[in-house]
Coordinates of N, CA and C in Angstrom, one line a residue:
X1 N 31.8 75.8 114.9 CA 32.4 75.0 115.9 C 33.8 74.5 115.5
X2 N 33.9 74.0 114.2 CA 35.1 73.6 113.7 C 36.2 74.6 113.7
X3 N 35.8 75.9 113.4 CA 36.7 77.0 113.4 C 37.2 77.3 114.8
X4 N 36.4 77.1 115.8 CA 36.8 77.3 117.2 C 37.8 76.3 117.6
X5 N 37.6 75.0 117.2 CA 38.5 73.9 117.5 C 39.8 74.2 116.8
X6 N 39.8 74.7 115.6 CA 41.0 75.0 114.8 C 41.8 76.0 115.5
X7 N 41.1 77.1 116.1 CA 41.8 78.1 116.8 C 42.5 77.6 118.0
X8 N 41.8 76.7 118.8 CA 42.4 76.1 120.0 C 43.6 75.3 119.7
X9 N 43.5 74.5 118.6 CA 44.6 73.6 118.2 C 45.8 74.5 117.8
X10 N 45.5 75.6 117.1 CA 46.6 76.5 116.6 C 47.3 77.1 117.8
X11 N 46.5 77.5 118.8 CA 47.0 78.1 120.1 C 47.9 77.1 120.8
X12 N 47.5 75.8 120.9 CA 48.3 74.8 121.5 C 49.6 74.6 120.8
X13 N 49.6 74.5 119.5 CA 50.8 74.3 118.7 C 51.7 75.5 118.9
X14 N 51.2 76.7 118.9 CA 52.1 77.9 119.1 C 52.7 77.9 120.5
X15 N 51.9 77.5 121.5 CA 52.4 77.4 122.9 C 53.5 76.4 123.0
X16 N 53.3 75.2 122.4 CA 54.3 74.1 122.4 C 55.5 74.5 121.7
X17 N 55.4 75.2 120.6 CA 56.5 75.7 119.8 C 57.4 76.7 120.6
X18 N 56.7 77.6 121.3 CA 57.4 78.6 122.2 C 58.1 77.9 123.3
X19 N 57.5 76.9 123.9 CA 58.1 76.1 125.0 C 59.3 75.4 124.4
X20 N 59.2 74.8 123.3 CA 60.4 74.1 122.7 C 61.5 75.0 122.4
X21 N 61.1 76.2 121.9 CA 62.1 77.2 121.5 C 62.9 77.7 122.8
X22 N 62.1 77.9 123.9 CA 62.7 78.3 125.1 C 63.6 77.3 125.7
X23 N 63.2 76.0 125.6 CA 64.1 74.9 126.1 C 65.3 74.8 125.3
X24 N 65.2 75.0 123.9 CA 66.4 75.0 123.1 C 67.4 76.1 123.5
X25 N 66.8 77.3 123.7 CA 67.6 78.5 124.1 C 68.3 78.2 125.4
X26 N 67.6 77.6 126.4 CA 68.2 77.3 127.7 C 69.3 76.3 127.6
X27 N 69.1 75.3 126.7 CA 70.1 74.3 126.5 C 71.3 74.8 125.8
X28 N 71.2 75.8 124.9 CA 72.3 76.4 124.2 C 73.1 77.3 125.2
X29 N 72.3 78.0 126.1 CA 73.0 78.8 127.1 C 73.8 78.0 128.1
X30 N 73.3 76.8 128.5 CA 74.0 75.9 129.3 C 75.3 75.4 128.7
X31 N 75.2 74.9 127.4 CA 76.3 74.4 126.7 C 77.4 75.5 126.6
X32 N 76.9 76.7 126.2 CA 77.9 77.8 126.0 C 78.6 78.2 127.3
X33 N 77.8 78.2 128.4 CA 78.3 78.6 129.7 C 79.4 77.6 130.2
X34 N 79.1 76.3 130.0 CA 80.0 75.3 130.4 C 81.3 75.3 129.6
X35 N 81.1 75.5 128.3 CA 82.3 75.5 127.4 C 83.2 76.7 127.6
X36 N 82.6 77.8 128.1 CA 83.5 79.0 128.3 C 83.9 79.3 129.7
X37 N 83.4 78.5 130.6 CA 83.7 78.7 132.0 C 85.2 78.4 132.3
X38 N 85.7 79.1 133.3 CA 87.1 78.8 133.7 C 87.1 77.9 135.0
X39 N 85.8 77.6 135.4 CA 85.6 76.8 136.6 C 85.9 75.3 136.2
X40 N 86.6 74.6 137.1 CA 86.8 73.1 136.9 C 85.5 72.4 137.4
X41 N 84.8 71.7 136.5 CA 83.6 71.0 136.9 C 83.8 69.6 137.2
X42 N 83.6 69.2 138.5 CA 83.7 67.8 138.8 C 82.8 66.9 138.0
X43 N 83.4 65.8 137.5 CA 82.6 64.9 136.7 C 83.2 63.5 136.8
X44 N 82.4 62.5 136.4 CA 82.9 61.2 136.2 C 82.4 60.8 134.8
X45 N 83.2 59.9 134.1 CA 82.9 59.5 132.8 C 83.8 60.2 131.8
X46 N 83.6 59.9 130.5 CA 84.5 60.4 129.5 C 84.1 61.8 129.0
X47 N 85.1 62.7 128.8 CA 84.8 64.0 128.3 C 84.1 64.1 126.9
X48 N 84.3 63.0 126.2 CA 83.7 62.9 124.8 C 82.5 62.0 124.8
X49 N 81.9 61.8 125.9 CA 80.7 60.9 126.0 C 79.5 61.5 125.2
X50 N 78.7 60.7 124.7 CA 77.6 61.2 123.9 C 76.4 61.7 124.7
X51 N 76.3 61.3 126.0 CA 75.3 61.7 126.9 C 75.9 62.4 128.1
X52 N 75.5 63.6 128.3 CA 76.0 64.4 129.5 C 74.9 64.7 130.4
X53 N 75.1 64.3 131.7 CA 74.1 64.6 132.7 C 74.7 65.6 133.6
X54 N 74.0 66.7 133.8 CA 74.5 67.9 134.6 C 73.6 68.2 135.7
X55 N 74.1 68.2 136.9 CA 73.3 68.5 138.1 C 73.8 69.8 138.7
X56 N 72.9 70.7 139.1 CA 73.2 71.9 139.9 C 72.6 71.5 141.3
X57 N 73.5 71.7 142.3 CA 73.0 71.4 143.7 C 73.8 72.2 144.7
X58 N 73.4 71.9 146.0 CA 74.1 72.5 147.1 C 74.1 71.6 148.3
X59 N 75.2 71.4 149.0 CA 75.3 70.4 150.0 C 74.4 70.7 151.2
X60 N 73.9 71.9 151.4 CA 73.1 72.3 152.5 C 71.6 72.1 152.2
X61 N 71.3 71.8 150.9 CA 69.9 71.7 150.4 C 69.4 70.3 150.8
X62 N 68.3 70.3 151.5 CA 67.7 69.0 151.9 C 67.2 68.2 150.7
X63 N 66.7 68.9 149.7 CA 66.2 68.2 148.5 C 67.4 67.6 147.7
X64 N 68.5 68.3 147.8 CA 69.8 67.8 147.1 C 70.3 66.6 147.8
X65 N 70.3 66.6 149.1 CA 70.7 65.5 149.9 C 69.9 64.2 149.5
X66 N 68.6 64.4 149.4 CA 67.7 63.3 149.0 C 68.0 62.9 147.6
X67 N 68.2 63.9 146.7 CA 68.5 63.6 145.3 C 69.8 62.8 145.1
X68 N 70.8 63.2 145.9 CA 72.1 62.5 145.9 C 71.9 61.0 146.3
X69 N 71.1 60.8 147.3 CA 70.9 59.5 147.9 C 70.1 58.6 146.9
X70 N 69.0 59.2 146.4 CA 68.0 58.4 145.7 C 68.3 58.4 144.2
X71 N 69.0 59.4 143.6 CA 69.2 59.4 142.2 C 70.6 59.3 141.8
X72 N 71.5 60.1 142.3 CA 72.9 60.2 141.9 C 73.6 58.9 142.1
X73 N 73.5 58.3 143.3 CA 74.1 57.0 143.6 C 73.6 55.9 142.7
X74 N 72.4 56.0 142.3 CA 71.9 55.0 141.3 C 72.4 55.2 139.9
X75 N 72.6 56.5 139.6 CA 73.2 56.8 138.3 C 74.6 56.3 138.2
X76 N 75.3 56.4 139.3 CA 76.7 55.9 139.4 C 76.7 54.4 139.2
X77 N 75.8 53.7 139.8 CA 75.7 52.3 139.8 C 75.4 51.8 138.3
X78 N 74.5 52.5 137.7 CA 74.0 52.0 136.4 C 74.8 52.5 135.2
X79 N 75.5 53.7 135.4 CA 76.1 54.3 134.2 C 77.6 54.7 134.3
X80 N 78.1 54.6 135.5 CA 79.5 55.1 135.7 C 80.5 54.3 134.8
X81 N 80.2 53.1 134.5 CA 81.2 52.3 133.7 C 80.8 52.3 132.2
X82 N 79.8 53.1 131.8 CA 79.4 53.3 130.4 C 80.2 54.4 129.8
X83 N 81.1 54.1 128.8 CA 82.0 55.2 128.3 C 81.2 56.3 127.5
X84 N 79.9 56.0 127.3 CA 79.1 57.0 126.5 C 78.3 58.0 127.5
X85 N 78.6 57.8 128.8 CA 77.8 58.7 129.7 C 78.8 59.4 130.6
X86 N 78.5 60.8 130.8 CA 79.3 61.6 131.7 C 78.4 62.3 132.6
X87 N 78.7 62.3 133.9 CA 77.9 63.1 134.9 C 78.8 64.2 135.4
X88 N 78.1 65.4 135.5 CA 78.8 66.6 136.0 C 78.0 67.1 137.2
X89 N 78.7 67.6 138.2 CA 78.1 68.2 139.4 C 78.6 69.7 139.5
X90 N 77.7 70.6 139.6 CA 78.0 72.0 139.7 C 77.4 72.6 141.0
X91 N 78.3 72.9 141.9 CA 77.8 73.4 143.2 C 77.3 74.9 143.1
X92 N 76.2 75.1 143.7 CA 75.6 76.5 143.7 C 75.7 77.0 145.1
X93 N 76.8 77.7 145.5 CA 77.0 78.1 146.9 C 75.9 79.0 147.4
X94 N 75.6 78.8 148.7 CA 74.7 79.7 149.4 C 75.6 80.8 150.0
X95 N 75.0 81.9 150.5 CA 75.8 83.0 151.0 C 76.0 82.8 152.5
X96 N 76.8 81.8 152.9 CA 77.2 81.6 154.3 C 78.5 80.8 154.3
X97 N 79.1 80.8 155.5 CA 80.5 80.3 155.6 C 80.6 78.8 155.5
X98 N 79.6 78.1 156.0 CA 79.6 76.6 155.8 C 79.5 76.2 154.4
X99 N 78.6 76.9 153.6 CA 78.5 76.6 152.2 C 79.8 76.9 151.5
X100 N 80.5 78.0 151.9 CA 81.8 78.4 151.3 C 82.8 77.3 151.6
X101 N 82.8 76.7 152.8 CA 83.7 75.6 153.2 C 83.5 74.4 152.3
X102 N 82.2 74.0 152.1 CA 81.9 72.9 151.3 C 82.4 73.1 149.8
X103 N 82.1 74.3 149.3 CA 82.5 74.6 147.9 C 84.0 74.6 147.7
X104 N 84.7 75.3 148.7 CA 86.1 75.4 148.6 C 86.8 74.0 148.6
X105 N 86.4 73.2 149.6 CA 87.0 71.9 149.9 C 86.7 70.9 148.7
X106 N 85.5 70.8 148.3 CA 85.1 69.9 147.3 C 85.8 70.2 145.9
X107 N 85.8 71.5 145.6 CA 86.4 72.0 144.4 C 87.9 71.7 144.4
X108 N 88.6 72.0 145.5 CA 90.0 71.8 145.6 C 90.4 70.3 145.5
X109 N 89.6 69.5 146.2 CA 89.9 68.1 146.2 C 89.8 67.5 144.8
X110 N 88.8 68.0 144.0 CA 88.7 67.5 142.6 C 90.0 67.8 141.8
X111 N 90.6 68.9 142.0 CA 91.8 69.3 141.3 C 93.0 68.5 141.8
X112 N 92.9 68.0 143.1 CA 94.0 67.3 143.7 C 93.9 65.8 143.4
X113 N 92.7 65.3 143.5 CA 92.4 63.8 143.3 C 91.0 63.6 142.9
X114 N 90.7 63.6 141.6 CA 89.3 63.5 141.2 C 88.6 62.2 141.5
X115 N 89.5 61.1 141.8 CA 88.9 59.8 142.1 C 88.4 59.8 143.6
X116 N 89.1 60.5 144.5 CA 88.7 60.6 145.9 C 87.6 61.6 146.1
X117 N 87.4 62.5 145.1 CA 86.4 63.5 145.2 C 85.0 63.0 145.5
X118 N 84.6 61.9 144.7 CA 83.3 61.4 144.8 C 83.0 60.8 146.1
X119 N 84.0 60.2 146.8 CA 83.8 59.7 148.1 C 83.4 60.8 149.1
X120 N 84.2 61.9 149.0 CA 83.9 63.1 149.9 C 82.6 63.8 149.5
X121 N 82.3 63.8 148.2 CA 81.1 64.5 147.7 C 79.8 63.9 148.4
X122 N 79.7 62.6 148.5 CA 78.6 62.0 149.1 C 78.6 62.1 150.6
X123 N 79.8 62.1 151.2 CA 79.9 62.2 152.6 C 79.5 63.6 153.1
X124 N 79.9 64.7 152.3 CA 79.5 66.0 152.7 C 78.0 66.2 152.7
X125 N 77.3 65.6 151.7 CA 75.9 65.7 151.8 C 75.3 65.1 153.1
X126 N 75.9 64.0 153.5 CA 75.4 63.4 154.8 C 75.8 64.3 156.0
X127 N 77.0 64.9 156.0 CA 77.6 65.6 157.1 C 77.0 67.0 157.3
X128 N 76.6 67.6 156.2 CA 76.2 69.0 156.2 C 74.9 69.2 156.9
X129 N 74.7 70.3 157.7 CA 73.4 70.5 158.3 C 72.4 71.0 157.3
X130 N 71.2 70.8 157.5 CA 70.2 71.4 156.6 C 70.2 72.9 156.7
X131 N 69.8 73.6 155.6 CA 69.8 75.0 155.6 C 69.0 75.6 156.8
X132 N 67.9 74.9 157.1 CA 67.0 75.3 158.2 C 67.7 75.2 159.6
X133 N 68.8 74.4 159.6 CA 69.5 74.2 160.9 C 70.7 75.0 161.1
X134 N 71.0 75.9 160.1 CA 72.3 76.6 160.1 C 72.4 77.5 161.4
X135 N 71.3 78.0 161.8 CA 71.4 78.9 163.0 C 71.7 78.1 164.3
X136 N 71.6 76.8 164.2 CA 71.9 76.0 165.4 C 73.3 75.3 165.3
X137 N 73.9 75.5 164.1 CA 75.2 74.8 163.8 C 76.3 75.9 163.6
X138 N 77.3 76.0 164.5 CA 78.3 77.0 164.4 C 79.3 76.5 163.4
X139 N 80.0 77.5 162.8 CA 81.0 77.1 161.8 C 82.1 76.3 162.4
X140 N 82.5 76.6 163.6 CA 83.6 75.9 164.3 C 83.2 74.4 164.5
X141 N 81.9 74.2 164.9 CA 81.4 72.8 165.1 C 81.5 72.0 163.8
X142 N 81.1 72.7 162.7 CA 81.0 72.0 161.5 C 82.5 71.7 161.0
X143 N 83.4 72.6 161.2 CA 84.8 72.4 160.8 C 85.3 71.2 161.5
X144 N 85.0 71.0 162.8 CA 85.5 69.9 163.5 C 84.9 68.6 163.1
X145 N 83.7 68.7 162.6 CA 82.9 67.5 162.1 C 83.5 67.1 160.7
X146 N 84.0 68.0 159.9 CA 84.4 67.8 158.5 C 85.9 67.3 158.5
X147 N 86.7 67.7 159.4 CA 88.1 67.3 159.4 C 88.4 65.8 159.4
X148 N 87.7 65.0 160.2 CA 87.9 63.6 160.1 C 87.6 63.0 158.8
X149 N 86.6 63.6 158.0 CA 86.3 63.0 156.7 C 87.5 63.1 155.8
X150 N 88.3 64.2 155.9 CA 89.5 64.3 155.1 C 90.5 63.2 155.5
X151 N 90.6 62.9 156.7 CA 91.5 61.8 157.2 C 91.1 60.5 156.6
X152 N 89.8 60.3 156.5 CA 89.3 59.0 155.9 C 89.7 58.8 154.5
X153 N 90.0 59.9 153.7 CA 90.3 59.8 152.3 C 91.7 59.2 152.1
X154 N 92.5 59.2 153.1 CA 93.9 58.7 153.0 C 94.7 59.3 151.8
X155 N 94.6 60.7 151.8 CA 95.4 61.4 150.8 C 96.8 61.5 151.2
X156 N 97.7 62.0 150.3 CA 99.1 62.3 150.7 C 99.1 63.5 151.6
X157 N 100.1 63.6 152.4 CA 100.2 64.6 153.5 C 99.9 66.0 152.9
X158 N 100.5 66.4 151.8 CA 100.4 67.7 151.3 C 99.0 68.0 150.9
X159 N 98.3 67.1 150.2 CA 96.9 67.3 149.8 C 96.0 67.4 151.0
X160 N 96.2 66.5 152.0 CA 95.4 66.6 153.2 C 95.5 67.9 153.9
X161 N 96.8 68.4 154.0 CA 97.0 69.6 154.7 C 96.4 70.8 154.0
X162 N 96.4 70.8 152.6 CA 95.8 71.8 151.9 C 94.3 71.9 152.1
X163 N 93.6 70.8 152.2 CA 92.2 70.7 152.4 C 91.9 71.1 153.9
X164 N 92.7 70.7 154.8 CA 92.5 71.1 156.2 C 92.6 72.6 156.4
X165 N 93.5 73.2 155.7 CA 93.6 74.7 155.8 C 92.4 75.4 155.2
X166 N 91.9 74.8 154.1 CA 90.7 75.4 153.5 C 89.5 75.3 154.4
X167 N 89.4 74.2 155.2 CA 88.3 74.0 156.1 C 88.4 75.1 157.2
X168 N 89.6 75.3 157.7 CA 89.9 76.2 158.8 C 89.7 77.7 158.4
X169 N 90.2 77.9 157.2 CA 90.2 79.3 156.6 C 89.7 79.3 155.2
X170 N 88.4 79.2 155.0 CA 87.8 79.1 153.6 C 87.9 80.4 152.9
X171 N 88.1 80.3 151.6 CA 88.2 81.6 150.8 C 86.8 82.1 150.6
X172 N 86.6 83.4 150.6 CA 85.3 84.0 150.4 C 85.0 83.8 148.9
X173 N 83.7 83.5 148.6 CA 83.2 83.3 147.2 C 82.3 84.5 146.8
X174 N 82.4 84.8 145.5 CA 81.5 85.8 144.9 C 80.3 85.0 144.4
X175 N 79.2 85.1 145.1 CA 78.0 84.3 144.7 C 77.3 84.8 143.5
X176 N 77.7 85.9 143.0 CA 77.1 86.5 141.8 C 77.9 86.1 140.6
X177 N 78.9 85.3 140.8 CA 79.6 84.7 139.6 C 79.3 83.2 139.5
X178 N 79.7 82.6 138.5 CA 79.4 81.1 138.3 C 78.3 80.8 137.4
X179 N 78.2 79.5 137.0 CA 77.3 79.1 136.0 C 75.8 79.3 136.5
X180 N 75.5 79.0 137.7 CA 74.1 79.1 138.2 C 73.6 80.5 138.0
X181 N 74.4 81.5 138.3 CA 74.0 82.9 138.1 C 73.8 83.3 136.7
X182 N 74.8 82.8 135.8 CA 74.7 83.1 134.4 C 73.4 82.5 133.8
X183 N 73.0 81.3 134.3 CA 71.8 80.6 133.7 C 70.5 80.9 134.5
X184 N 70.6 81.9 135.5 CA 69.4 82.3 136.2 C 68.8 81.1 137.0
X185 N 69.6 80.2 137.5 CA 69.1 79.1 138.3 C 68.9 79.5 139.7
X186 N 67.6 79.6 140.1 CA 67.3 80.1 141.4 C 66.9 79.1 142.4
X187 N 67.0 77.8 142.1 CA 66.7 76.8 143.0 C 67.4 75.5 142.6
X188 N 67.6 74.6 143.6 CA 68.3 73.4 143.4 C 67.6 72.2 144.1
X189 N 67.7 71.0 143.7 CA 68.5 70.5 142.5 C 67.9 70.8 141.2
X190 N 68.7 70.9 140.2 CA 68.3 71.0 138.8 C 69.1 70.0 138.0
X191 N 68.4 69.3 137.1 CA 69.1 68.3 136.3 C 68.9 68.5 134.8
X192 N 70.0 68.3 134.1 CA 69.9 68.4 132.6 C 70.5 67.1 132.1
X193 N 69.9 66.6 131.0 CA 70.4 65.5 130.2 C 70.6 66.0 128.8
X194 N 71.9 66.1 128.3 CA 72.3 66.7 127.0 C 71.6 68.1 126.9
X195 N 71.8 68.9 127.9 CA 71.3 70.3 127.9 C 69.8 70.4 127.9
X196 N 69.1 69.3 128.1 CA 67.6 69.4 128.2 C 67.3 69.3 129.7
X197 N 66.6 70.3 130.2 CA 66.2 70.3 131.6 C 65.1 69.2 131.9
X198 N 65.4 68.4 132.9 CA 64.4 67.3 133.3 C 63.5 67.9 134.3
X199 N 62.2 67.8 134.0 CA 61.2 68.4 134.9 C 60.9 67.5 136.2
X200 N 60.7 66.2 136.0 CA 60.5 65.3 137.1 C 61.8 64.6 137.5
X201 N 62.4 65.2 138.5 CA 63.7 64.7 138.9 C 63.6 63.7 140.2
X202 N 62.4 63.4 140.5 CA 62.3 62.4 141.7 C 62.0 61.0 141.2
X203 N 61.7 60.8 139.9 CA 61.4 59.5 139.4 C 62.6 59.0 138.7
X204 N 63.4 58.1 139.4 CA 64.6 57.5 138.8 C 64.3 56.8 137.5
X205 N 63.3 56.0 137.4 CA 63.0 55.2 136.2 C 62.8 56.1 135.0
X206 N 62.1 57.3 135.2 CA 61.9 58.2 134.1 C 63.2 58.8 133.7
X207 N 64.1 59.2 134.6 CA 65.4 59.7 134.3 C 66.2 58.7 133.5
X208 N 66.2 57.5 134.0 CA 67.0 56.4 133.3 C 66.5 56.2 131.9
X209 N 65.2 56.3 131.7 CA 64.6 56.2 130.3 C 65.1 57.3 129.4
X210 N 65.2 58.5 130.0 CA 65.7 59.7 129.2 C 67.1 59.4 128.8
X211 N 67.9 58.9 129.7 CA 69.3 58.6 129.4 C 69.5 57.5 128.3
X212 N 68.7 56.4 128.5 CA 68.7 55.3 127.5 C 68.2 55.8 126.1
X213 N 67.2 56.6 126.1 CA 66.7 57.2 124.8 C 67.8 58.0 124.2
X214 N 68.5 58.9 125.0 CA 69.5 59.7 124.4 C 70.7 58.8 123.9
X215 N 71.0 57.7 124.6 CA 72.0 56.8 124.1 C 71.6 56.1 122.8
X216 N 70.3 55.7 122.7 CA 69.8 55.1 121.5 C 69.8 56.0 120.3
X217 N 69.4 57.3 120.6 CA 69.4 58.3 119.5 C 70.8 58.5 119.0
X218 N 71.8 58.5 119.9 CA 73.2 58.7 119.4 C 73.6 57.6 118.6
X219 N 73.3 56.4 119.0 CA 73.7 55.2 118.2 C 73.0 55.2 116.8
X220 N 71.8 55.6 116.7 CA 71.1 55.7 115.4 C 71.7 56.7 114.5
X221 N 72.2 57.8 115.1 CA 72.7 58.9 114.3 C 74.2 58.7 113.8
X222 N 74.8 57.6 114.2 CA 76.2 57.3 113.8 C 76.2 56.8 112.4

């Protein structure tokens, strides 16, 4: 009986070790992909922050809309002024024109004015149709819906005109390129804290505990 229990315990330890190894590999792939990418990644917080939160999402994803409302806005409230925390958002485009518009416009705005970016970021989540409603929403209708949001940002004339042109004539995207494809991310939203994938992303209190633990560990290691 004791030998049977020992075998079970050994199997559990091996399984957990493999899981830990796989998570470490995934974390290293994420860090390497971000460090080598030529893509500009929208973020708030300091580039040398000790805790990095990375979200993969899409503006047409209903779960991402809810995640932005229930989690990301609360992260901004609790951690945006903490110099040791950085948040990154990586858009995972779908293969359709509306998704291209969102990716084009949001990415370009960040390069033009990263402070205004986050205002539009949250508004696009609200404005975008759900993926299930795309067949009912024409591209032209969505373009007309998005243009006033650019006006609300009160950008300089040249920046506003650049974004308006991208809305009217979005650039085609290669969906087989980018960080999500490199990391085999096949669904969104996905959340990492310091390259560790978080399994339960609907529980804000649990996510906040992970961040605080990471901050405390950093302080201890100094």
